[in-house]
Amino acid sequence: MRVIVVGAGVVGTLHAWHAVERGHEVVQIEREAEARGASLRNFGQIWVSGRAGGEELETALRARELWEEIGARVPDLGFRACGSLTPVRNPRELAVAEAALAREDAAARGYKLLAADEARAVNPALRGAFEAALFCERDAAVEPRTAQLALRAELSKSPNYTFLPGREVRDVVGEHAVRDDHGDVHTGDVVALCTGAWLGGLVRELAGPELPVRRVRLQMMQTEPLGEPLTTSVADADSFRYYPAYRSPALDELDAHQPQAPIAAAHRMQLLMVQRADGGLTIGDTHEYEHPFAFDTLEDPYDHLTEVVESFLGRPLPKIRRRWAGVYAQCTDPTRVVHRQRVRDGVWLVTGPGGRGMTCSPAIAETTANELGW
């Protein structure tokens, strides 16, 4: 079988990975020299802890297994089974963590509630004040800026894999074929359009104007090296408000009696923090849903994130090295892990994983391969 994959972000690259693994010939086409979208502009988290029960959690857990397997073969992915800690500061936040621990699927996630001294034993960099922390053993991380490069370097060892950068697909030609802006036609047995947040142009023409996917903008930043290990990913109690696994009467009480800080509420914020291979910290994030998106970044959200992080670390942050904004595609139905649609005979659009893209892409691609009979 010959598979044409359009898009070199993490979703597209994992589709190429599964196709090559199954012995198929793969041509992967990317409109830029390298993917530059949300696949690079994220935390690199393999984030199991907050996923909704059912299909979303099952997808995340399967993806976690696949990431570990792939990471063993491709060390440059930087896969590490670091887990995560969500420190809580008061009884209401603690009650939300306890409710999560009471879930039927808590053991599958690796949830444990740790006292403050136990949490500091797991992650000694957390010297600030908090009462306890929710630990999720199944969370992990990779290096987002280089993951696709590492995967593609491994794929390139196969004679069945071809990467064509700097080519934008402009048209679907008949069945199972696409034409790029060089005028070349690429024909296969199946075409997977993994175009990320690129939802206009050809995607709109193929899928129609009512595509049930929206674009979401976020802001993030990265520091100079911390100077010590941050041994787990770190979240704050605002992540309880964002992720569906934490919905409970205890969360309703938290919202009623301890609302978010105004700046966090205005920008739909949570804290997530991961240490990079060079020792720096990736910190975020905000969520903007209304179009048109701003073209600039705002300082107030960064100031809020800095304050929260420093309160957990008990020390000033290192100098900020980078700030950026990114845009990802998210299904408008939050219960859907991804939007997978046949847009022409032999041509499938796979998009809209939202903030689950880096976490779930290996399992999303595996499901595509299984359903399409690759």
Coordinates of C-alpha atoms in Angstrom, one line a residue:
M1 CA 0.0 0.0 0.0
R2 CA 1.1 3.6 -0.7
V3 CA 0.1 6.2 1.8
I4 CA 0.2 9.9 1.2
V5 CA 0.4 12.0 4.5
V6 CA -0.1 15.7 4.2
G7 CA 1.3 17.6 7.2
A8 CA 4.5 17.0 9.2
G9 CA 3.2 18.0 12.7
V10 CA 3.0 15.3 15.3
V11 CA -0.3 13.9 14.1
G12 CA 0.9 13.6 10.5
T13 CA 4.3 12.2 11.5
L14 CA 2.7 9.6 13.7
H15 CA 0.4 8.6 10.8
A16 CA 3.6 8.2 8.7
W17 CA 5.2 6.2 11.5
H18 CA 2.4 3.7 11.8
A19 CA 2.2 3.3 8.0
V20 CA 5.9 2.6 7.7
E21 CA 5.8 0.2 10.7
R22 CA 3.2 -1.8 8.8
G23 CA 5.3 -2.1 5.8
H24 CA 3.7 0.5 3.6
E25 CA 5.3 3.0 1.2
V26 CA 4.8 6.6 2.6
V27 CA 5.1 10.0 1.1
Q28 CA 4.8 12.8 3.6
I29 CA 4.3 16.3 2.3
E30 CA 4.8 19.5 4.4
R31 CA 4.1 23.0 3.1
E32 CA 7.0 24.5 5.1
A33 CA 10.6 23.4 5.4
E34 CA 9.6 22.0 8.9
A35 CA 6.4 21.9 10.8
R36 CA 6.0 25.2 12.7
G37 CA 2.6 24.9 14.3
A38 CA 1.1 23.7 17.6
S39 CA 3.2 20.5 17.5
L40 CA 6.3 22.5 18.4
R41 CA 4.5 25.2 20.5
N42 CA 3.4 23.0 23.4
F43 CA 4.6 21.5 26.6
G44 CA 5.7 18.2 25.2
Q45 CA 3.5 16.6 27.8
I46 CA 2.0 13.1 27.6
W47 CA -0.8 14.2 29.8
V48 CA -3.0 11.4 31.2
S49 CA -4.1 13.0 34.5
G50 CA -6.9 15.3 33.5
R51 CA -8.4 13.3 30.6
A52 CA -12.1 12.6 30.6
G53 CA -13.0 9.0 31.5
G54 CA -13.9 6.6 28.7
E55 CA -12.6 7.0 25.2
E56 CA -10.4 10.0 25.9
L57 CA -8.6 8.3 28.8
E58 CA -8.3 5.1 26.9
T59 CA -6.7 6.9 24.0
A60 CA -4.3 8.8 26.2
L61 CA -3.2 5.6 28.0
R62 CA -2.7 3.7 24.8
A63 CA -0.7 6.7 23.4
R64 CA 1.4 6.7 26.6
E65 CA 2.3 3.1 26.0
L66 CA 3.2 3.8 22.4
W67 CA 5.3 6.9 23.3
E68 CA 7.3 4.8 25.7
E69 CA 7.8 2.1 23.1
I70 CA 8.8 4.7 20.4
G71 CA 11.0 6.5 22.9
A72 CA 13.0 3.4 23.6
R73 CA 13.8 3.2 19.9
V74 CA 14.3 6.9 19.3
P75 CA 16.2 8.3 22.3
D76 CA 16.3 11.8 20.8
L77 CA 12.5 12.1 21.5
G78 CA 13.6 12.8 25.1
F79 CA 10.8 10.5 26.4
R80 CA 10.8 10.5 30.2
A81 CA 8.2 9.0 32.6
C82 CA 8.3 11.9 34.9
G83 CA 4.8 12.0 36.3
S84 CA 3.1 15.2 37.4
L85 CA 2.3 17.0 40.6
T86 CA -0.6 19.4 41.2
P87 CA 0.0 21.2 44.5
V88 CA -3.1 22.3 46.4
R89 CA -3.1 25.1 49.0
N90 CA -6.3 24.9 51.0
P91 CA -9.1 22.5 52.0
R92 CA -11.3 23.3 48.9
E93 CA -8.5 22.6 46.4
L94 CA -7.7 19.5 48.5
A95 CA -11.3 18.3 48.2
V96 CA -11.1 18.4 44.4
A97 CA -8.0 16.3 44.5
E98 CA -9.7 13.8 46.9
A99 CA -12.7 13.6 44.6
A100 CA -10.3 12.8 41.7
L101 CA -8.7 10.1 43.8
A102 CA -12.2 8.5 44.3
R103 CA -12.7 8.0 40.6
E104 CA -13.1 4.4 39.4
D105 CA -10.2 5.0 37.0
A106 CA -7.9 6.7 39.5
A107 CA -5.6 3.7 39.6
A108 CA -5.3 3.6 35.8
R109 CA -4.1 7.1 35.9
G110 CA -1.6 6.5 38.7
Y111 CA -3.2 9.0 41.1
K112 CA -1.8 9.4 44.6
L113 CA -2.4 12.1 47.1
L114 CA 0.9 13.2 48.7
A115 CA 1.4 15.3 51.8
A116 CA 3.6 18.4 51.2
D117 CA 6.8 16.7 52.5
E118 CA 6.1 13.6 50.4
A119 CA 5.6 15.8 47.3
R120 CA 8.9 17.6 48.0
A121 CA 10.6 14.3 48.3
V122 CA 9.4 13.5 44.8
N123 CA 10.2 17.0 43.4
P124 CA 12.7 18.8 45.7
A125 CA 12.4 22.0 43.6
L126 CA 9.0 22.7 45.1
R127 CA 10.1 24.6 48.1
G128 CA 7.1 27.0 48.3
A129 CA 4.0 26.7 50.5
F130 CA 1.2 24.2 49.8
E131 CA -0.7 21.6 51.8
A132 CA -0.6 18.5 49.6
A133 CA -0.3 17.5 45.9
L134 CA -2.1 15.2 43.5
F135 CA 0.5 12.9 41.9
C136 CA -0.2 11.3 38.5
E137 CA 2.3 8.6 37.8
R138 CA 1.3 8.0 34.2
D139 CA 2.1 11.5 33.0
A140 CA 5.3 11.8 30.9
A141 CA 7.0 14.2 28.5
V142 CA 9.0 14.5 25.3
E143 CA 10.8 17.4 23.7
P144 CA 8.3 19.2 21.5
R145 CA 10.6 21.3 19.4
T146 CA 12.6 18.3 18.2
A147 CA 10.2 15.4 18.5
Q148 CA 9.1 15.5 14.8
L149 CA 12.8 15.8 13.7
A150 CA 13.7 12.8 15.7
L151 CA 10.8 10.7 14.5
R152 CA 11.5 11.7 10.9
A153 CA 15.2 10.8 11.2
E154 CA 14.2 7.4 12.2
L155 CA 11.6 7.1 9.5
S156 CA 14.2 8.2 6.9
K157 CA 16.1 5.0 7.6
S158 CA 13.4 3.1 5.8
P159 CA 13.5 3.0 2.0
N160 CA 9.7 3.1 2.1
Y161 CA 9.6 6.7 3.4
T162 CA 9.9 10.0 1.5
F163 CA 9.7 13.5 2.9
L164 CA 8.8 16.4 0.7
P165 CA 9.1 19.7 2.4
G166 CA 8.2 23.1 1.0
R167 CA 5.2 21.9 -0.9
E168 CA 1.6 23.0 -0.2
V169 CA -1.1 20.6 -1.3
R170 CA -3.6 22.6 -3.4
D171 CA -6.0 20.1 -4.9
V172 CA -7.4 16.5 -4.7
V173 CA -7.1 14.9 -8.1
G174 CA -9.6 12.2 -8.8
E175 CA -9.3 9.4 -6.2
H176 CA -6.4 8.9 -3.8
A177 CA -4.2 11.7 -5.3
V178 CA -3.2 15.2 -4.5
R179 CA -1.5 18.0 -6.5
D180 CA 1.0 20.3 -4.8
D181 CA 2.0 23.9 -5.7
H182 CA 4.9 22.6 -7.7
G183 CA 2.4 21.0 -10.0
D184 CA 3.4 17.5 -9.0
V185 CA 0.6 14.8 -8.4
H186 CA 1.1 12.3 -5.6
T187 CA -1.0 9.2 -6.0
G188 CA -1.5 6.6 -3.3
D189 CA -4.0 4.0 -2.1
V190 CA -5.1 6.4 0.7
V191 CA -4.4 10.1 1.6
A192 CA -4.4 11.4 5.2
L193 CA -4.8 15.1 5.5
C194 CA -3.2 16.0 8.9
T195 CA -3.3 19.7 8.5
G196 CA -3.5 20.9 12.1
A197 CA -5.0 24.3 12.5
W198 CA -4.8 25.0 8.7
L199 CA -8.6 24.7 8.2
G200 CA -9.1 27.1 5.3
G201 CA -8.4 26.8 1.6
L202 CA -8.4 23.2 0.5
V203 CA -9.7 21.8 3.8
R204 CA -12.7 24.1 3.7
E205 CA -13.4 23.1 0.1
L206 CA -13.2 19.4 0.9
A207 CA -14.9 19.3 4.3
G208 CA -17.4 22.2 3.9
P209 CA -18.0 25.3 5.9
E210 CA -19.6 23.4 8.8
L211 CA -16.5 21.5 9.8
P212 CA -17.0 20.9 13.6
V213 CA -13.5 22.1 14.5
R214 CA -12.4 25.5 15.9
R215 CA -9.1 27.1 16.3
V216 CA -7.7 28.0 19.8
R217 CA -4.9 30.4 20.5
L218 CA -2.5 30.2 23.5
Q219 CA 0.4 32.0 25.0
M220 CA 3.5 30.3 26.5
M221 CA 7.0 31.0 27.6
Q222 CA 10.3 29.3 28.3
T223 CA 13.0 30.2 30.8
E224 CA 16.8 30.0 31.0
P225 CA 17.9 26.8 32.8
L226 CA 16.5 26.4 36.3
G227 CA 19.9 25.2 37.7
E228 CA 18.3 22.1 39.3
P229 CA 16.1 19.3 38.2
L230 CA 12.3 19.7 38.1
T231 CA 11.7 16.0 38.4
T232 CA 7.9 16.1 37.5
S233 CA 5.6 18.2 35.5
V234 CA 3.7 20.7 37.6
A235 CA 0.2 22.0 37.4
D236 CA -1.9 24.3 39.6
A237 CA -5.5 24.1 40.9
D238 CA -6.7 26.1 37.9
S239 CA -6.0 23.0 35.9
F240 CA -8.8 21.4 37.9
R241 CA -11.2 23.9 36.2
Y242 CA -9.9 23.1 32.8
Y243 CA -9.6 19.3 32.6
P244 CA -12.8 17.1 32.6
A245 CA -11.4 14.4 34.9
Y246 CA -11.7 16.9 37.8
R247 CA -15.4 17.7 37.5
S248 CA -17.2 17.0 40.7
P249 CA -19.4 18.7 43.4
A250 CA -16.1 19.6 45.1
L251 CA -15.0 21.5 42.0
D252 CA -18.4 23.3 42.0
E253 CA -17.7 24.3 45.6
L254 CA -14.3 25.6 44.6
D255 CA -15.7 27.7 41.8
A256 CA -18.5 29.1 44.0
H257 CA -16.3 30.0 47.0
Q258 CA -12.8 30.4 45.5
P259 CA -13.1 31.8 41.9
Q260 CA -10.1 32.2 39.7
A261 CA -8.0 35.3 39.8
P262 CA -9.5 37.8 37.4
I263 CA -6.6 37.7 35.0
A264 CA -6.7 33.9 35.0
A265 CA -10.4 33.9 34.4
A266 CA -10.2 36.5 31.6
H267 CA -7.7 34.5 29.7
R268 CA -9.0 31.0 30.7
M269 CA -5.7 30.2 32.3
Q270 CA -4.1 27.2 34.0
L271 CA -0.5 26.6 35.0
L272 CA 1.4 23.8 33.4
M273 CA 5.1 23.6 33.7
V274 CA 7.7 21.1 32.2
Q275 CA 11.4 21.2 32.4
R276 CA 13.2 20.9 29.0
A277 CA 16.3 18.9 28.3
D278 CA 18.5 22.0 28.6
G279 CA 17.1 22.7 32.1
G280 CA 14.8 25.6 31.1
L281 CA 11.1 25.6 32.0
T282 CA 8.2 25.6 29.5
I283 CA 5.4 27.5 31.3
G284 CA 1.8 28.3 30.2
D285 CA -0.9 28.8 29.2
T286 CA -3.8 30.9 28.1
H287 CA -6.8 30.0 25.8
E288 CA -8.4 32.4 23.4
Y289 CA -11.4 31.2 21.4
E290 CA -12.9 34.3 19.8
H291 CA -11.9 35.3 16.3
P292 CA -10.1 37.3 15.1
F293 CA -7.2 36.4 17.3
A294 CA -4.8 39.0 18.6
F295 CA -1.6 39.3 16.7
D296 CA 0.5 40.2 19.7
T297 CA 1.1 38.7 23.1
L298 CA 0.0 40.2 26.4
E299 CA 2.2 40.6 29.5
D300 CA -0.4 40.3 32.3
P301 CA -0.9 36.6 31.8
Y302 CA 2.9 36.0 31.8
D303 CA 3.1 38.0 35.1
H304 CA 0.4 35.9 36.6
L305 CA 2.1 32.7 35.6
T306 CA 5.4 33.9 37.0
E307 CA 3.8 34.7 40.3
V308 CA 2.2 31.2 40.6
V309 CA 5.3 29.4 39.6
E310 CA 7.5 31.4 42.0
S311 CA 5.1 30.6 44.8
F312 CA 5.5 26.9 44.2
L313 CA 9.3 27.0 43.7
G314 CA 9.9 29.4 46.6
R315 CA 12.4 31.3 44.5
P316 CA 12.5 33.7 41.5
L317 CA 12.2 32.3 38.1
P318 CA 15.2 32.3 35.8
K319 CA 15.2 34.9 33.0
I320 CA 12.6 34.4 30.4
R321 CA 14.3 33.3 27.2
R322 CA 11.3 33.0 24.8
R323 CA 7.6 33.9 24.6
W324 CA 5.3 32.7 21.9
A325 CA 1.8 32.3 20.8
G326 CA 0.4 29.2 19.0
V327 CA -2.9 28.0 17.5
Y328 CA -4.3 24.5 17.5
A329 CA -7.4 22.9 16.1
Q330 CA -10.0 21.6 18.5
C331 CA -13.3 19.6 18.0
T332 CA -16.2 21.8 18.9
D333 CA -17.7 18.7 20.7
P334 CA -15.3 18.4 23.7
T335 CA -16.2 14.7 24.1
R336 CA -14.6 13.9 20.7
V337 CA -10.9 13.1 20.8
V338 CA -10.4 13.9 17.1
H339 CA -12.3 14.7 13.9
R340 CA -11.8 12.0 11.3
Q341 CA -13.7 12.5 8.1
R342 CA -13.7 10.9 4.6
V343 CA -13.7 14.0 2.4
R344 CA -13.2 12.2 -1.0
D345 CA -12.9 8.6 -2.0
G346 CA -9.6 7.5 -0.4
V347 CA -9.0 10.9 1.2
W348 CA -9.4 11.4 4.9
L349 CA -9.1 14.5 7.1
V350 CA -7.7 14.0 10.6
T351 CA -7.7 17.1 12.8
G352 CA -9.0 18.7 15.9
P353 CA -7.4 16.9 18.8
G354 CA -7.0 20.3 20.6
G355 CA -4.6 20.3 23.5
R356 CA -4.5 16.5 23.3
G357 CA -2.5 16.4 20.1
M358 CA 1.0 15.7 21.6
T359 CA -0.5 13.3 24.2
C360 CA -2.8 11.3 22.0
S361 CA -1.3 11.4 18.4
P362 CA 0.3 7.9 18.5
A363 CA -3.0 6.3 19.4
I364 CA -5.0 8.6 17.0
A365 CA -2.8 7.5 14.2
E366 CA -3.0 3.9 15.2
T367 CA -6.8 4.1 15.1
T368 CA -6.7 5.7 11.7
A369 CA -4.5 2.9 10.4
N370 CA -6.7 0.2 12.0
E371 CA -10.0 1.7 10.7
L372 CA -8.7 2.3 7.2
G373 CA -7.1 -1.2 7.0
W374 CA -3.5 0.0 6.5

